[in-house]
XYZ file of C-alpha atoms in Angstrom:
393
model
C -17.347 6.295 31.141
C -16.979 5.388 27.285
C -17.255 2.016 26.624
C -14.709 2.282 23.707
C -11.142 1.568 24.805
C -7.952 0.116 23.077
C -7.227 -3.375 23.480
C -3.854 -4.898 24.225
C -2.593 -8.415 24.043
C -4.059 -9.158 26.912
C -7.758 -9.312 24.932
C -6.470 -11.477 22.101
C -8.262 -14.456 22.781
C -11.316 -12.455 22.678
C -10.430 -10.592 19.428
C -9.642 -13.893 17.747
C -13.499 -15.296 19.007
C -15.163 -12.375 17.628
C -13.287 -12.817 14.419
C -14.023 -16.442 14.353
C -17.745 -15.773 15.501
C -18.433 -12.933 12.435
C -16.466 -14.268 9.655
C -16.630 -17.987 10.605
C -13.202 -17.523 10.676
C -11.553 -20.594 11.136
C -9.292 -21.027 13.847
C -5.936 -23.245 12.122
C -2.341 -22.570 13.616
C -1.802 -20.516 10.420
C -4.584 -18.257 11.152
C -3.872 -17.925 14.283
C -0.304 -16.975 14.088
C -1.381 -14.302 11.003
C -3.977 -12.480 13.247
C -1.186 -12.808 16.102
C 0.912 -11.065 13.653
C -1.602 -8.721 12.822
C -2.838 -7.646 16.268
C 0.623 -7.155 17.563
C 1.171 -4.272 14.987
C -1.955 -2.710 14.894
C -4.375 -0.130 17.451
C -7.277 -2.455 18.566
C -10.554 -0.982 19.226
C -13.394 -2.784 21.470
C -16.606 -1.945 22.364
C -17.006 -3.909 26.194
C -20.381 -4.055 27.531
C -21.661 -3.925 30.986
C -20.275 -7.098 32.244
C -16.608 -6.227 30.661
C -17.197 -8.679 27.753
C -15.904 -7.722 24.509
C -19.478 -6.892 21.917
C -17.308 -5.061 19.237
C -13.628 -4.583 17.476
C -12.083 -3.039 14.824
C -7.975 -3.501 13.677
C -6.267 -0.047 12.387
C -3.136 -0.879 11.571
C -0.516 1.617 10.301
C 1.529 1.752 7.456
C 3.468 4.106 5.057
C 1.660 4.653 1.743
C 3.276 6.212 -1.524
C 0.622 8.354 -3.087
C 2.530 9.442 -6.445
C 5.726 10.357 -4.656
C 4.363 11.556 -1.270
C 4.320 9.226 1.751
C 1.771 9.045 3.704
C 0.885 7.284 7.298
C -2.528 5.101 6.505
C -4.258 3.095 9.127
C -5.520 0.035 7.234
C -8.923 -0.674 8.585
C -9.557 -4.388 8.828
C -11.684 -7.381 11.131
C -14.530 -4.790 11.849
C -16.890 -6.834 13.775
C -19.855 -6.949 16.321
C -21.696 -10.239 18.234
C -25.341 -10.201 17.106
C -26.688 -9.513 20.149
C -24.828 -5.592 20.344
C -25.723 -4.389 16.667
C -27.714 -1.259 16.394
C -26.364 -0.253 19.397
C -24.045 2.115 17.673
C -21.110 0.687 18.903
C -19.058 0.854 15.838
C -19.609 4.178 15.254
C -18.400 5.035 18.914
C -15.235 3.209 18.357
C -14.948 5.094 14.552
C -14.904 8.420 16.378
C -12.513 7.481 18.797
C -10.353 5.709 15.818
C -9.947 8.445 13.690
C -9.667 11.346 16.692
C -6.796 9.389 17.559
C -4.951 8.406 13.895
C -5.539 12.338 13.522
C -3.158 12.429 17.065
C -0.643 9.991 15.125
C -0.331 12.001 12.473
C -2.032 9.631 10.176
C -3.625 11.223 7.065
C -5.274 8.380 5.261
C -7.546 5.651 6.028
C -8.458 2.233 3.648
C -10.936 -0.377 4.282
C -12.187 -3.184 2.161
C -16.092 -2.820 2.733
C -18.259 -4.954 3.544
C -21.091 -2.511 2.699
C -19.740 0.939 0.951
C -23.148 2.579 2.306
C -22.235 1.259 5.828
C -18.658 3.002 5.464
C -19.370 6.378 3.484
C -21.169 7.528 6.962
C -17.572 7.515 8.180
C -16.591 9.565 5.438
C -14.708 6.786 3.393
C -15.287 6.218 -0.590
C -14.789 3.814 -3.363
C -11.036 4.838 -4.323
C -9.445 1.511 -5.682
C -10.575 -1.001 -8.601
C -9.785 -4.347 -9.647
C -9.404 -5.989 -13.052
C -10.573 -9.537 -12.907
C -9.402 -12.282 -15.910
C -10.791 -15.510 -15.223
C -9.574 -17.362 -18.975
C -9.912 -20.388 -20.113
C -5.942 -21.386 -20.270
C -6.076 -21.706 -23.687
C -6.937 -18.294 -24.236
C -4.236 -17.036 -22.293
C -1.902 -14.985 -24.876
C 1.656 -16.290 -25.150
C 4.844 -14.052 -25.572
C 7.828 -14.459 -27.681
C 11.025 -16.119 -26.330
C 13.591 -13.235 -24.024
C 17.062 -13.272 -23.520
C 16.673 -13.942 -19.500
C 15.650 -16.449 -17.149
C 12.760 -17.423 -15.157
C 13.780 -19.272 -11.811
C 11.171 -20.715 -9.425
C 12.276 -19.978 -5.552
C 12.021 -20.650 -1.844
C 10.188 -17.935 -0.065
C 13.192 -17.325 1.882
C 15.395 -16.957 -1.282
C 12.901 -15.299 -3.043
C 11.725 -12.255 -0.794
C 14.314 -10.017 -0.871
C 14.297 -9.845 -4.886
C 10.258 -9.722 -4.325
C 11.163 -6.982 -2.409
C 13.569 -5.111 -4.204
C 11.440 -5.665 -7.534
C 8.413 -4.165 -5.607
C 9.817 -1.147 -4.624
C 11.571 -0.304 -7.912
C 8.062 -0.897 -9.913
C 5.764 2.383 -10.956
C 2.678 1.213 -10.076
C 3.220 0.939 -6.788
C 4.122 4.001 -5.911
C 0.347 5.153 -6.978
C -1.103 4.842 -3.653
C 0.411 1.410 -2.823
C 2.176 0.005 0.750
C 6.273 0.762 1.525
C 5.741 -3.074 2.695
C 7.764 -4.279 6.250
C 9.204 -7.335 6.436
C 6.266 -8.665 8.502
C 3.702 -7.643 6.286
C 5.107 -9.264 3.584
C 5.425 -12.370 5.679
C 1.482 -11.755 6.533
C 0.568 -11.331 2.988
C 2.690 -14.090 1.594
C 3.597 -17.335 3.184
C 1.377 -17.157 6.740
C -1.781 -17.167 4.634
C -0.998 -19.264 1.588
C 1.081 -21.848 0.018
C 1.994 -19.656 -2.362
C 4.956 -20.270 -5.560
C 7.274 -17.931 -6.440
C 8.786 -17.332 -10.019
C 11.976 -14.091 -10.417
C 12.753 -13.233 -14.207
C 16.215 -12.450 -14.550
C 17.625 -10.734 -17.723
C 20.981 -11.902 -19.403
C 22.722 -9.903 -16.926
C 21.687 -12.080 -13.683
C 19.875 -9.244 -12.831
C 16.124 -9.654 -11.059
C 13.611 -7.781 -13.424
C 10.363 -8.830 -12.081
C 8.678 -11.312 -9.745
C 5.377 -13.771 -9.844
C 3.705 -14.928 -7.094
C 0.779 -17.814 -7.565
C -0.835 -20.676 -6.857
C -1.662 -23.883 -8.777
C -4.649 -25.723 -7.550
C -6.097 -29.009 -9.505
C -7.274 -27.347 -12.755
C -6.412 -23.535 -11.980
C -3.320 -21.219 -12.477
C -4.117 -18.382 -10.075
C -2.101 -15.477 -9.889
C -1.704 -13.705 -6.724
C 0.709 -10.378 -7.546
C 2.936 -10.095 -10.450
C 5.407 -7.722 -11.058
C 8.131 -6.185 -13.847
C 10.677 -3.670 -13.945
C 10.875 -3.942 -18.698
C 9.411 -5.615 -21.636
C 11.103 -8.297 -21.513
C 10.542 -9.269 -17.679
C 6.626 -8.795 -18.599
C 7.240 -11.144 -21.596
C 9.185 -13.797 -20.003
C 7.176 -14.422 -16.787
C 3.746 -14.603 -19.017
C 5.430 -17.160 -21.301
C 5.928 -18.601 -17.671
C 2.172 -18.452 -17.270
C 1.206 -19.341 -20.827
C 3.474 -22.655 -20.406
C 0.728 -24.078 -18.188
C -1.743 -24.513 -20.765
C -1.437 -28.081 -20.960
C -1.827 -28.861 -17.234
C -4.777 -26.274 -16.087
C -8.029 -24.971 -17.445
C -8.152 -21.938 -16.314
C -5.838 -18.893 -15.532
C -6.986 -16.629 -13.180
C -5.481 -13.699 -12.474
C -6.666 -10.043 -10.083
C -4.673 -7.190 -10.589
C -5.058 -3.520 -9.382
C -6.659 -1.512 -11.939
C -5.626 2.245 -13.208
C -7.540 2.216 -16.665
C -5.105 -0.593 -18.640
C -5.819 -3.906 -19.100
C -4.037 -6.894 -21.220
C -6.624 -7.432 -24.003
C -4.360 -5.737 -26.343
C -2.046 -8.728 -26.059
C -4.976 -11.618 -27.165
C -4.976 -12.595 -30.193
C -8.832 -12.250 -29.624
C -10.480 -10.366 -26.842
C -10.904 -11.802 -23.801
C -14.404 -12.378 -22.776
C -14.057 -13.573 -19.257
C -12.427 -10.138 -18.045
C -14.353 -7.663 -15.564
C -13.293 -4.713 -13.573
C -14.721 -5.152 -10.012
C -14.600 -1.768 -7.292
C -12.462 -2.938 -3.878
C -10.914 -0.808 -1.794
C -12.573 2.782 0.104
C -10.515 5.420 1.142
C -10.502 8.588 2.912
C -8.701 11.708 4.138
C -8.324 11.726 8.195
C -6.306 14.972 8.191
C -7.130 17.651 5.171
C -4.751 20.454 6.420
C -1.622 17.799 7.386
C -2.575 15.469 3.887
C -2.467 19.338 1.635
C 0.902 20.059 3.720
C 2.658 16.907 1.923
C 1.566 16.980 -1.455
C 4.137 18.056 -3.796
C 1.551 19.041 -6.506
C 0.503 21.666 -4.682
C 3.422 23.578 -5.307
C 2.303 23.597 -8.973
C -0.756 26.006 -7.494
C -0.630 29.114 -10.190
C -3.004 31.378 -7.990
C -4.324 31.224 -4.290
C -7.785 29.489 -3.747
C -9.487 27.469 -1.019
C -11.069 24.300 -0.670
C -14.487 24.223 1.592
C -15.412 20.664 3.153
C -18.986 20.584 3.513
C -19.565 17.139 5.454
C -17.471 15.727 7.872
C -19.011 14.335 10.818
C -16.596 11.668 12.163
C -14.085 14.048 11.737
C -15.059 17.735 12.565
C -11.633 18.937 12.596
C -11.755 18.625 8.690
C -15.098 20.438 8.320
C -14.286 24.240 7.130
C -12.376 26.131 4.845
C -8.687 25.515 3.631
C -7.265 28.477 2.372
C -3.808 27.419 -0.232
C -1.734 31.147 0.081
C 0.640 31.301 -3.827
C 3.458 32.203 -1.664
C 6.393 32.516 -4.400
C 7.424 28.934 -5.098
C 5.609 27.848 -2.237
C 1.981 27.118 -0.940
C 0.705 28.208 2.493
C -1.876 26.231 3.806
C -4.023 27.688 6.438
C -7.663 26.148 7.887
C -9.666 29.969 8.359
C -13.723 30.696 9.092
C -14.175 32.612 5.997
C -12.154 33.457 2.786
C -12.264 35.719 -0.145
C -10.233 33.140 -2.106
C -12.243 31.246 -4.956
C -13.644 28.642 -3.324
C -13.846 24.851 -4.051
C -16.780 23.373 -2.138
C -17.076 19.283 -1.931
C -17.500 16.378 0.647
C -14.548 14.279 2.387
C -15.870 11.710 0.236
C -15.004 13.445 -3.244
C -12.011 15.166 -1.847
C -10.169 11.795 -1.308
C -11.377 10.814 -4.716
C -10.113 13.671 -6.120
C -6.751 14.117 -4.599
C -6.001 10.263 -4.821
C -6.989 10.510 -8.878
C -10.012 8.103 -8.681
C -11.963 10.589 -10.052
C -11.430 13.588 -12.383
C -11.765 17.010 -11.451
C -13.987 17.069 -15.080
C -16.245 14.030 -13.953
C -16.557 15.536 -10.420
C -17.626 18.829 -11.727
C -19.986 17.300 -14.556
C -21.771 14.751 -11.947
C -22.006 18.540 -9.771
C -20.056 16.989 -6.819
C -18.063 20.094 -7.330
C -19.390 23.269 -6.317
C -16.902 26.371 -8.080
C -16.535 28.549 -11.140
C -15.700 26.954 -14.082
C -12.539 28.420 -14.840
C -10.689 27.662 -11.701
C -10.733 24.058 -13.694
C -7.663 24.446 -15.095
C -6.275 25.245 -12.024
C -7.473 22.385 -10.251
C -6.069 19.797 -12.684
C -2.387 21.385 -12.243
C -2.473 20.219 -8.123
C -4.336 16.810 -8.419
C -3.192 13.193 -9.734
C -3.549 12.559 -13.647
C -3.695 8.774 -13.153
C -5.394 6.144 -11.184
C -4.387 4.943 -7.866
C -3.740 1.316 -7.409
C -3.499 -0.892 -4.193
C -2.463 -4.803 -4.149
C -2.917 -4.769 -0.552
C -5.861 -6.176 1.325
C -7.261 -5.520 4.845
């Protein structure tokens, strides 16, 4: 008898210790209610030992994903933790198999996790797919923007989350990999785990352009997600943030990051700015995750795609042949193929198919194994920009 088995409400007492016990996790009402939250909308994993007592957990919870216009189901990995007393006993790994065996069942065809250790996670096929710019100014160095034509109003949370909402949907860069958000996520996110502010910009018209959420401590403007639909939304919200100056040192501010920063804005560069890696990724399902990209109906000749290394999920372990079928794509998992061949790891395929990475930079670092001239090719069926996530689990 496997001693891997989903959890139900009836265990949350003992998922909450664990979580209190590894992360030193305090126990408030708010937190309490949040992992409540949490729990009640995710799979939960445990690891029991002899005596029925819970040794290890991990939290998949699922959501809808926008990958550059496809959606996607994504089980957001999160509160992965073991007592000392069980590690090396390979318990996590147990429950991983079991995890992704049954998100493949769910139809799920992504995974994220924020690591802990990104050698601890690649063993279960996941890589780095998601960066972070960092700007930690001093206030002063903050650049300012010219006077707009709208409004910037500061709200409730209740008045405020339907135009966060709205905003959020309607803006590009979420739709590069980013959470269709539920109600109760954005409840999770937002006002069960801080006392956040929120700020809407709204043009001449009345109309909501763009959203900031933050926090002002003693000394520190942080900014927690910020948002905007034009220019002038952009402008008038950081003339929002610039306005501070004279009552904090320091603007902080951590932002998803696709290759563009703000230092073209400064006046003079600024120095206290970093790009950090966050967020790993990987494909559960390569056949079902092909089947709904739309790119791949730019294919201009059949080839296949070999994954070489897939050991917490077999299923994906094989060749993928993509048939040119007149305007369409077949996509069929075979032993052997005559196609040309594309030969890489889960780990590089996510990266490649989510835009992290390059098809060029994959192929000069030789995590690509194919002929050169199938290059071309390749670049017509994969993202051309960067994903970006302002999600956390």
């Amino acid at each position: 008898m496997s001693d891997v088995r989903k959890m139900t409400s009836d265990s949350l007492e003992e998922m909450l210790n664990i979580v209190a016990y590894a992360f030193q996790w305090e126990l408030s009402e708010r937190n309490v209610q949040r992992f409540t939250s949490l729990a009640e909308h995710s799979w939960n994993y445990g690891s029991f030992d002899e005596n029925d007592d819970l040794a290890s957990q991990v939290m998949a919870t699922p959501f809808q994903v926008d990958l550059f216009g496809d959606r996607h189901v994504m089980a957001g990995i999160g509160f992965v933790a073991t007592y000392p007393e069980y590690r090396s006993q390979g318990r996590i790994d147990r429950i991983m198999k079991q995890l992704l065996a049954d998100c493949r069942e769910e139809g799920v065809t992504l995974s994220y996790l924020a690591p802990f250790s990104y050698s601890f996670y690649r063993r279960y096929g996941y890589e780095l797919t998601f960066e972070r710019a960092v700007y930690e100014v001093p206030s002063i160095d903050w650049p300012d923007s010219a006077r707009t034509a709208g409004q910037v109003k500061r709200l409730s949370w209740e008045k405020a989350q339907g135009v966060i909402q709205e905003v959020y949907q309607k803006a590009p860069k979420h739709h590069k990999g980013g959470l269709v958000r539920e109600d109760w996520w954005e409840q999770f996110k937002f006002p069960l785990r801080k006392d956040y502010q929120y700020a809407i910009y709204y043009d001449e018209k009345g109309i909501a352009q763009g959203y900031l959420v933050y926090l002002l401590a003693p000394g520190i403007f942080t900014i927690a997600e910020w948002s905007w639909l034009t220019g002038a939304a952009f402008s008038g919200l950081n003339r929002f943030v610039a306005s501070h100056k004279g009552s904090v040192a320091k603007i902080v501010y951590d932002v998803g990051f696709d290759g563009d920063n703000l230092q073209f804005l400064a006046t003079n560069p600024m120095t206290h700015f970093r790009v950090r890696p966050e967020m790993m990724a990987r494909v559960v399902d390569v056949k079902r995750f092909l089947k709904a990209s739309k790119k791949i109906r730019n294919l201009k000749k059949s080839i296949a795609f070999e994954i070489t290394d897939d050991v917490y999920a077999p299923w994906n372990q094989g060749i993928f042949e993509l048939q040119k079928q007149g305007a369409d794509v077949g996509i069929k998992q075979v032993e052997a193929t005559v196609l040309p061949t594309i030969s890489l790891t889960i780990q590089r395929f996510t990266q490649l198919f989510m835009g992290y990475l390059t098809p060029e930079v994959l192929l000069a670092y030789d995590f690509l194994k194919m002929d050169e001239n199938l290059l071309e090719d390749l670049k017509e069926i994969v993202p051309n920009q960067k994903p970006i996530l302002e999600d956390y689990f």
